[in-house]
Amino acid sequence: MKAEFNEQQLLIGLAQNDPKAIETIYKNNFNMVQTFVLNNNGSYDDARDIFQEAMIVLYENVKMESFVLTCQIKTYVYSICRRLWLKRLQHINRFSGKVESLEETVPVEEDIEIQEKRNADFAIMERALGSLGEPCKSLLEAYYLQKKGMTEIAETFGYTNADNAKNQKYKCLVRLKKLFFAQYNIGE
């Protein structure tokens, strides 16, 4: 029972970017993933990459309030790593059909697909933001990424007041949406 409580604390810590929780999850799970990857035609660097991808999937899921982990973290991380590694082996045609199974796995295909879709959407957004041009790009980054207020943005970008900065931000956002959906709809 205490282990479950610790697992919940780890998940909460991960969601809050607590370095101790992240380190604990890493220490408790990486060796298992490393063993699996090394025993299945992979390298230490492959294991690190796969583990990092699994941590991102877990992190993105624990950030959502609707996410409920129905197994141990170890089982979930292993399942994601196993699935990701099999996909990578199939991609490079090194999958022979026999994969050493260390642990019971849980269905994670949907979580991985969601993460891959999210990554693809972020890539499109990054390209759209890159082609937006200045000062729109910096203005939107200041507001959405750096969380600056409109008064501070007005001062930084030389607008006469916060309302003018807000109006310009809206115009930039409309342009960004057009660029994003133009690329999104053609499947780039």
XYZ file of C-alpha atoms in Angstrom:
188
model
C 0.000 0.000 0.000
C 2.844 2.312 0.823
C 4.408 1.652 -2.594
C 1.206 2.879 -4.302
C 1.298 6.020 -2.214
C 4.887 6.597 -3.254
C 3.925 6.023 -6.874
C 1.221 8.680 -6.591
C 3.710 11.076 -5.027
C 6.102 10.409 -7.869
C 3.416 11.128 -10.451
C 2.414 14.337 -8.701
C 6.081 15.317 -8.447
C 6.601 14.599 -12.136
C 3.590 16.738 -13.033
C 5.074 19.564 -10.921
C 8.563 19.183 -12.457
C 10.020 18.097 -9.132
C 13.657 17.094 -9.855
C 13.647 14.476 -7.057
C 10.575 12.745 -8.470
C 12.016 12.765 -11.984
C 15.342 11.439 -10.717
C 13.602 8.697 -8.726
C 11.543 7.581 -11.708
C 14.721 7.570 -13.794
C 16.686 5.558 -11.215
C 13.863 3.077 -10.664
C 13.250 2.381 -14.335
C 16.153 3.152 -16.633
C 18.142 -0.040 -15.962
C 15.141 -2.156 -16.900
C 14.752 -0.265 -20.169
C 18.475 -0.361 -20.842
C 18.550 -4.136 -20.350
C 15.604 -4.576 -22.665
C 17.084 -2.414 -25.443
C 20.593 -3.901 -25.145
C 19.174 -7.437 -25.295
C 17.200 -6.528 -28.402
C 19.781 -5.138 -30.831
C 20.081 -1.693 -29.282
C 22.789 0.445 -27.754
C 23.068 2.459 -24.565
C 22.253 5.621 -26.535
C 19.186 3.916 -28.025
C 18.044 3.050 -24.505
C 18.517 6.640 -23.389
C 16.531 7.966 -26.363
C 13.698 5.483 -25.876
C 13.569 6.131 -22.139
C 13.474 9.893 -22.706
C 10.597 9.516 -25.151
C 8.730 7.383 -22.601
C 9.313 9.995 -19.904
C 7.824 12.643 -22.205
C 4.749 10.482 -22.823
C 4.363 9.882 -19.078
C 4.930 13.565 -18.292
C 2.381 14.739 -20.866
C -0.161 12.286 -19.492
C 0.298 13.118 -15.818
C -0.171 16.800 -16.677
C -3.733 15.960 -17.773
C -6.235 15.783 -14.938
C -8.109 12.949 -16.638
C -5.089 10.624 -16.644
C -5.289 7.688 -14.244
C -2.402 5.254 -14.092
C -3.899 1.803 -13.680
C -0.599 -0.027 -13.189
C 2.785 0.615 -11.656
C 4.968 3.308 -13.164
C 7.493 0.597 -13.997
C 4.967 -1.372 -16.047
C 3.747 1.728 -17.845
C 7.247 2.998 -18.690
C 8.338 -0.462 -19.803
C 5.259 -0.820 -22.017
C 5.917 2.507 -23.696
C 9.614 1.756 -24.172
C 8.882 -1.698 -25.524
C 6.365 -0.340 -28.019
C 8.662 2.512 -29.088
C 11.623 0.183 -29.460
C 9.631 -2.305 -31.558
C 8.488 0.525 -33.817
C 12.064 1.714 -34.203
C 13.322 -1.798 -34.978
C 10.580 -2.293 -37.548
C 11.462 1.054 -39.070
C 15.087 0.030 -39.543
C 14.127 -3.561 -40.472
C 15.908 -5.159 -37.546
C 12.873 -6.640 -35.872
C 13.011 -10.425 -36.069
C 9.723 -11.036 -34.293
C 11.306 -12.236 -31.061
C 11.552 -9.665 -28.352
C 12.739 -10.551 -24.925
C 9.956 -9.841 -22.508
C 10.986 -8.774 -19.045
C 7.712 -7.585 -17.648
C 4.055 -7.679 -18.329
C 3.053 -4.791 -20.535
C -0.027 -2.611 -20.644
C -1.701 -1.194 -23.758
C -0.005 2.134 -24.483
C -0.472 2.414 -28.245
C -3.090 5.140 -27.863
C -0.823 7.166 -25.539
C 2.056 6.866 -27.994
C -0.123 7.819 -30.962
C -1.414 10.867 -29.079
C 2.158 11.881 -28.259
C 3.296 11.409 -31.857
C 0.348 13.476 -33.112
C 1.140 16.159 -30.549
C 4.787 16.212 -31.637
C 3.744 16.535 -35.288
C 1.386 19.409 -34.420
C 4.150 21.154 -32.458
C 6.484 20.787 -35.434
C 3.884 22.415 -37.702
C 3.363 25.191 -35.149
C 7.115 25.753 -34.905
C 7.389 26.069 -38.693
C 4.372 28.404 -38.802
C 5.843 30.521 -36.018
C 9.201 30.581 -37.824
C 7.611 31.829 -41.019
C 5.483 34.428 -39.201
C 8.243 37.019 -39.182
C 9.085 39.787 -36.760
C 7.811 41.446 -34.645
C 4.837 39.052 -34.560
C 6.941 36.042 -33.651
C 8.620 37.772 -30.709
C 5.369 39.397 -29.603
C 3.522 36.047 -29.457
C 6.456 34.384 -27.729
C 6.546 37.194 -25.169
C 2.868 36.730 -24.404
C 2.386 32.954 -24.643
C 5.785 31.525 -23.752
C 7.348 34.160 -21.519
C 3.956 35.025 -19.949
C 4.589 38.775 -20.081
C 1.717 41.166 -19.491
C 0.386 43.498 -22.191
C 1.788 46.590 -20.459
C 5.279 45.106 -20.417
C 4.908 43.968 -24.033
C 3.787 47.470 -25.041
C 6.915 48.942 -23.446
C 9.226 46.309 -24.946
C 7.830 46.554 -28.488
C 7.240 50.311 -28.493
C 3.437 50.401 -28.579
C 1.771 53.442 -27.072
C -0.326 51.422 -24.621
C -1.436 47.926 -23.619
C -4.571 48.103 -25.801
C -2.500 48.708 -28.929
C -0.196 45.843 -27.988
C -3.235 43.619 -27.416
C -4.656 44.594 -30.819
C -1.342 43.796 -32.503
C -1.129 40.466 -30.658
C -4.570 39.565 -31.973
C -3.545 40.378 -35.566
C -0.377 38.329 -35.182
C -2.357 35.410 -33.756
C -4.756 35.479 -36.707
C -1.770 35.390 -39.102
C -0.221 32.510 -37.147
C -3.471 30.527 -37.267
C -3.668 30.982 -41.050
C -0.067 29.792 -41.465
C -0.590 26.861 -39.098
C -3.791 25.597 -40.685
C -2.454 26.073 -44.222
C 0.391 23.660 -43.345
C -1.802 21.464 -41.138
C -4.423 20.928 -43.839
C -1.894 19.892 -46.482
C -0.358 17.451 -44.030
C 3.114 18.896 -43.844
